[in-house]
PDB file of C-alpha atoms in Angstrom:
ATOM      1  CA  MET A   1      -6.184  -8.702   0.134  1.00 98.00           C
ATOM      2  CA  ARG A   2      -5.228 -11.985  -1.512  1.00 98.00           C
ATOM      3  CA  ALA A   3      -4.640 -10.147  -4.815  1.00 98.00           C
ATOM      4  CA  ALA A   4      -2.431  -7.643  -2.970  1.00 98.00           C
ATOM      5  CA  LEU A   5      -0.464 -10.524  -1.411  1.00 98.00           C
ATOM      6  CA  GLU A   6       0.152 -11.990  -4.870  1.00 98.00           C
ATOM      7  CA  LEU A   7       1.488  -8.619  -6.004  1.00 98.00           C
ATOM      8  CA  ALA A   8       3.731  -8.498  -2.922  1.00 98.00           C
ATOM      9  CA  ARG A   9       5.222 -11.811  -4.027  1.00 97.00           C
ATOM     10  CA  GLN A  10       5.844 -10.323  -7.481  1.00 98.00           C
ATOM     11  CA  ALA A  11       7.687  -7.444  -5.838  1.00 98.00           C
ATOM     12  CA  GLU A  12       9.828  -9.923  -3.922  1.00 97.00           C
ATOM     13  CA  ALA A  13      10.628 -11.853  -7.108  1.00 96.00           C
ATOM     14  CA  ALA A  14      11.782  -8.541  -8.626  1.00 96.00           C
ATOM     15  CA  GLY A  15      14.101  -7.883  -5.669  1.00 95.00           C
ATOM     16  CA  GLU A  16      11.841  -5.238  -4.122  1.00 97.00           C
ATOM     17  CA  VAL A  17      10.466  -5.101  -0.581  1.00 98.00           C
ATOM     18  CA  PRO A  18       7.352  -7.307  -0.859  1.00 98.00           C
ATOM     19  CA  VAL A  19       4.380  -4.967  -0.580  1.00 98.00           C
ATOM     20  CA  GLY A  20       1.379  -5.178  -2.896  1.00 98.00           C
ATOM     21  CA  ALA A  21      -1.757  -3.095  -3.339  1.00 98.00           C
ATOM     22  CA  VAL A  22      -4.986  -3.116  -5.312  1.00 99.00           C
ATOM     23  CA  VAL A  23      -7.677  -0.510  -5.881  1.00 99.00           C
ATOM     24  CA  VAL A  24     -11.217  -1.858  -6.015  1.00 98.00           C
ATOM     25  CA  LYS A  25     -14.361  -0.193  -7.339  1.00 98.00           C
ATOM     26  CA  GLU A  26     -17.751  -1.865  -7.083  1.00 98.00           C
ATOM     27  CA  GLY A  27     -16.101  -5.218  -6.347  1.00 97.00           C
ATOM     28  CA  ALA A  28     -13.719  -5.182  -9.327  1.00 98.00           C
ATOM     29  CA  ILE A  29      -9.977  -4.558  -9.235  1.00 98.00           C
ATOM     30  CA  VAL A  30      -9.292  -1.384 -11.233  1.00 98.00           C
ATOM     31  CA  GLY A  31      -5.680  -0.787 -10.188  1.00 98.00           C
ATOM     32  CA  ARG A  32      -2.718  -2.953  -9.233  1.00 98.00           C
ATOM     33  CA  GLY A  33       0.715  -2.149  -7.921  1.00 98.00           C
ATOM     34  CA  PHE A  34       3.699  -3.444  -6.030  1.00 98.00           C
ATOM     35  CA  ASN A  35       6.781  -1.825  -4.573  1.00 98.00           C
ATOM     36  CA  ALA A  36       9.194  -0.723  -7.294  1.00 98.00           C
ATOM     37  CA  PRO A  37      11.381   2.129  -5.973  1.00 98.00           C
ATOM     38  CA  ILE A  38      14.619   0.208  -6.630  1.00 97.00           C
ATOM     39  CA  SER A  39      13.888  -0.894 -10.197  1.00 97.00           C
ATOM     40  CA  ARG A  40      12.241   2.403 -11.162  1.00 97.00           C
ATOM     41  CA  ARG A  41      14.787   4.523  -9.296  1.00 98.00           C
ATOM     42  CA  ASP A  42      11.792   6.359  -7.886  1.00 98.00           C
ATOM     43  CA  PRO A  43      11.308   6.913  -4.144  1.00 98.00           C
ATOM     44  CA  SER A  44       7.569   7.393  -4.695  1.00 98.00           C
ATOM     45  CA  ALA A  45       7.072   4.005  -6.373  1.00 98.00           C
ATOM     46  CA  HIS A  46       5.420   2.410  -3.342  1.00 98.00           C
ATOM     47  CA  ALA A  47       2.803  -0.276  -3.970  1.00 98.00           C
ATOM     48  CA  GLU A  48      -0.054   2.075  -3.094  1.00 98.00           C
ATOM     49  CA  MET A  49       1.220   4.808  -5.412  1.00 98.00           C
ATOM     50  CA  MET A  50       1.575   2.334  -8.266  1.00 98.00           C
ATOM     51  CA  ALA A  51      -1.955   0.996  -7.688  1.00 99.00           C
ATOM     52  CA  LEU A  52      -3.393   4.531  -7.520  1.00 98.00           C
ATOM     53  CA  ARG A  53      -1.651   5.473 -10.780  1.00 98.00           C
ATOM     54  CA  ASP A  54      -2.921   2.316 -12.472  1.00 98.00           C
ATOM     55  CA  ALA A  55      -6.486   2.895 -11.256  1.00 98.00           C
ATOM     56  CA  ALA A  56      -6.424   6.540 -12.368  1.00 98.00           C
ATOM     57  CA  LEU A  57      -5.340   5.468 -15.865  1.00 98.00           C
ATOM     58  CA  ASN A  58      -7.922   2.683 -16.036  1.00 98.00           C
ATOM     59  CA  LEU A  59     -10.752   4.906 -14.788  1.00 98.00           C
ATOM     60  CA  ASP A  60      -9.501   7.924 -16.773  1.00 98.00           C
ATOM     61  CA  ASN A  61      -9.737  10.136 -13.692  1.00 98.00           C
ATOM     62  CA  TYR A  62      -7.334  11.120 -10.924  1.00 98.00           C
ATOM     63  CA  ARG A  63     -10.274  11.188  -8.516  1.00 98.00           C
ATOM     64  CA  LEU A  64     -11.008   7.659  -7.417  1.00 98.00           C
ATOM     65  CA  VAL A  65     -14.306   8.407  -5.699  1.00 97.00           C
ATOM     66  CA  GLY A  66     -15.997   5.305  -4.318  1.00 97.00           C
ATOM     67  CA  CYS A  67     -12.828   3.211  -4.562  1.00 98.00           C
ATOM     68  CA  GLU A  68     -11.179   1.136  -1.859  1.00 98.00           C
ATOM     69  CA  LEU A  69      -7.471   0.423  -1.545  1.00 98.00           C
ATOM     70  CA  PHE A  70      -6.152  -2.848  -0.127  1.00 98.00           C
ATOM     71  CA  VAL A  71      -2.458  -2.980   0.789  1.00 98.00           C
ATOM     72  CA  THR A  72      -0.371  -5.603   2.571  1.00 98.00           C
ATOM     73  CA  LEU A  73       1.462  -3.082   4.795  1.00 98.00           C
ATOM     74  CA  GLU A  74       0.161  -0.076   6.708  1.00 98.00           C
ATOM     75  CA  PRO A  75       0.619   2.953   4.443  1.00 98.00           C
ATOM     76  CA  CYS A  76       3.175   5.704   5.018  1.00 98.00           C
ATOM     77  CA  VAL A  77       2.529   9.450   5.156  1.00 97.00           C
ATOM     78  CA  MET A  78       3.227   9.917   1.428  1.00 98.00           C
ATOM     79  CA  CYS A  79       0.810   7.187   0.401  1.00 98.00           C
ATOM     80  CA  VAL A  80      -1.951   8.350   2.753  1.00 97.00           C
ATOM     81  CA  GLY A  81      -1.597  11.832   1.287  1.00 96.00           C
ATOM     82  CA  ALA A  82      -2.006  10.462  -2.237  1.00 97.00           C
ATOM     83  CA  MET A  83      -5.039   8.436  -1.135  1.00 97.00           C
ATOM     84  CA  PHE A  84      -6.630  11.583   0.275  1.00 96.00           C
ATOM     85  CA  HIS A  85      -5.969  13.537  -2.934  1.00 96.00           C
ATOM     86  CA  ALA A  86      -7.474  10.665  -4.934  1.00 98.00           C
ATOM     87  CA  ARG A  87     -10.520  10.644  -2.603  1.00 97.00           C
ATOM     88  CA  ILE A  88     -10.221   6.945  -1.747  1.00 98.00           C
ATOM     89  CA  ALA A  89     -13.242   5.999   0.373  1.00 98.00           C
ATOM     90  CA  ARG A  90     -11.761   3.113   2.354  1.00 98.00           C
ATOM     91  CA  VAL A  91      -8.288   1.753   3.053  1.00 98.00           C
ATOM     92  CA  VAL A  92      -7.673  -1.793   4.250  1.00 98.00           C
ATOM     93  CA  TYR A  93      -4.193  -2.903   5.250  1.00 98.00           C
ATOM     94  CA  GLY A  94      -2.598  -6.104   6.484  1.00 98.00           C
ATOM     95  CA  ALA A  95       0.511  -5.778   8.664  1.00 98.00           C
ATOM     96  CA  ARG A  96       1.210  -2.780  10.880  1.00 98.00           C
ATOM     97  CA  ASP A  97       4.338  -0.721  10.188  1.00 97.00           C
ATOM     98  CA  PRO A  98       5.870   0.405  13.489  1.00 96.00           C
ATOM     99  CA  LYS A  99       8.513   2.519  11.718  1.00 96.00           C
ATOM    100  CA  THR A 100       6.568   4.568   9.166  1.00 96.00           C
ATOM    101  CA  GLY A 101       2.897   3.626   9.535  1.00 98.00           C
ATOM    102  CA  ALA A 102       0.544   6.570   9.119  1.00 97.00           C
ATOM    103  CA  ALA A 103      -2.669   4.734   9.999  1.00 96.00           C
ATOM    104  CA  GLY A 104      -2.045   4.364  13.716  1.00 95.00           C
ATOM    105  CA  SER A 105       1.412   2.926  14.297  1.00 96.00           C
ATOM    106  CA  VAL A 106       3.433   6.162  14.185  1.00 97.00           C
ATOM    107  CA  PHE A 107       0.763   8.677  13.095  1.00 92.00           C
ATOM    108  CA  ASN A 108      -2.912   8.357  12.293  1.00 95.00           C
ATOM    109  CA  LEU A 109      -3.618  10.744   9.465  1.00 95.00           C
ATOM    110  CA  PHE A 110      -7.037   9.167   9.004  1.00 94.00           C
ATOM    111  CA  THR A 111      -8.212  10.794  12.238  1.00 93.00           C
ATOM    112  CA  THR A 112      -6.572  14.194  11.752  1.00 91.00           C
ATOM    113  CA  SER A 113      -9.486  16.627  11.681  1.00 89.00           C
ATOM    114  CA  GLN A 114      -7.518  19.420   9.986  1.00 91.00           C
ATOM    115  CA  LEU A 115      -7.229  17.450   6.743  1.00 87.00           C
ATOM    116  CA  ASN A 116      -9.895  18.011   4.111  1.00 84.00           C
ATOM    117  CA  HIS A 117     -10.584  14.361   3.274  1.00 85.00           C
ATOM    118  CA  HIS A 118     -11.017  11.300   5.402  1.00 85.00           C
ATOM    119  CA  ALA A 119     -11.240   7.653   4.467  1.00 94.00           C
ATOM    120  CA  ARG A 120     -12.462   4.746   6.510  1.00 95.00           C
ATOM    121  CA  ILE A 121      -9.546   2.623   7.698  1.00 97.00           C
ATOM    122  CA  GLU A 122      -9.345  -1.037   8.638  1.00 97.00           C
ATOM    123  CA  GLY A 123      -6.114  -2.693   9.686  1.00 97.00           C
ATOM    124  CA  GLY A 124      -5.001  -6.199  10.491  1.00 96.00           C
ATOM    125  CA  VAL A 125      -6.645  -8.025   7.574  1.00 97.00           C
ATOM    126  CA  LEU A 126      -4.570 -11.156   6.948  1.00 98.00           C
ATOM    127  CA  ALA A 127      -1.971  -9.424   9.138  1.00 98.00           C
ATOM    128  CA  GLU A 128      -0.071 -12.581  10.013  1.00 98.00           C
ATOM    129  CA  GLU A 129       0.287 -13.667   6.388  1.00 98.00           C
ATOM    130  CA  CYS A 130       1.175 -10.157   5.207  1.00 98.00           C
ATOM    131  CA  GLY A 131       3.724  -9.776   7.995  1.00 97.00           C
ATOM    132  CA  LYS A 132       5.266 -13.173   7.300  1.00 97.00           C
ATOM    133  CA  VAL A 133       5.983 -12.254   3.669  1.00 97.00           C
ATOM    134  CA  LEU A 134       7.898  -9.214   4.903  1.00 97.00           C
ATOM    135  CA  SER A 135       9.702 -10.896   7.805  1.00 96.00           C
ATOM    136  CA  ASP A 136      10.768 -13.840   5.602  1.00 96.00           C
ATOM    137  CA  PHE A 137      12.089 -11.398   2.989  1.00 96.00           C
ATOM    138  CA  PHE A 138      14.184  -9.445   5.488  1.00 94.00           C
ATOM    139  CA  ALA A 139      15.420 -12.633   7.201  1.00 92.00           C
ATOM    140  CA  ALA A 140      16.649 -13.939   3.842  1.00 91.00           C
ATOM    141  CA  ARG A 141      18.279 -10.609   3.053  1.00 88.00           C
ATOM    142  CA  ARG A 142      20.123 -10.600   6.416  1.00 90.00           C
ATOM    143  CA  ALA A 143      21.268 -14.187   5.841  1.00 89.00           C
ATOM    144  CA  GLN A 144      22.674 -13.214   2.431  1.00 85.00           C
ATOM    145  CA  GLN A 145      24.566 -10.311   3.963  1.00 86.00           C
ATOM    146  CA  ARG A 146      26.168 -12.595   6.557  1.00 86.00           C
ATOM    147  CA  ALA A 147      27.228 -15.158   3.952  1.00 76.00           C
TER     148      ALA A 147
END
């Protein structure tokens, strides 16, 4: 999760919402990503999507069997769907997302029996630190708008 937090800080430095993600296989990081929808002009360029794409390239396979994904913010519906298609085995997230979270906050796609793939889910890892990066970012943005 610390590597994902560092990527979140890179997103912030690039003017993006600070979310970072890494894909891990057998203890080694095989994919990295941070939020980039603004700079890439791509609504699907969430941190998780970027990390999945990077891992797929590095492993030369769109199926990421046996991989784990660590992300600083609870994933959205789009990202959970991509994780399922990639066959991610385990997802670990930091802060909950009460607006778009699809791992328990708004929906829990990980427990939906109708879906053909399921991953283990663990939330709240370094939640306070992950949440603080986001809350500080939005506080600074609001202060800029008032100035």
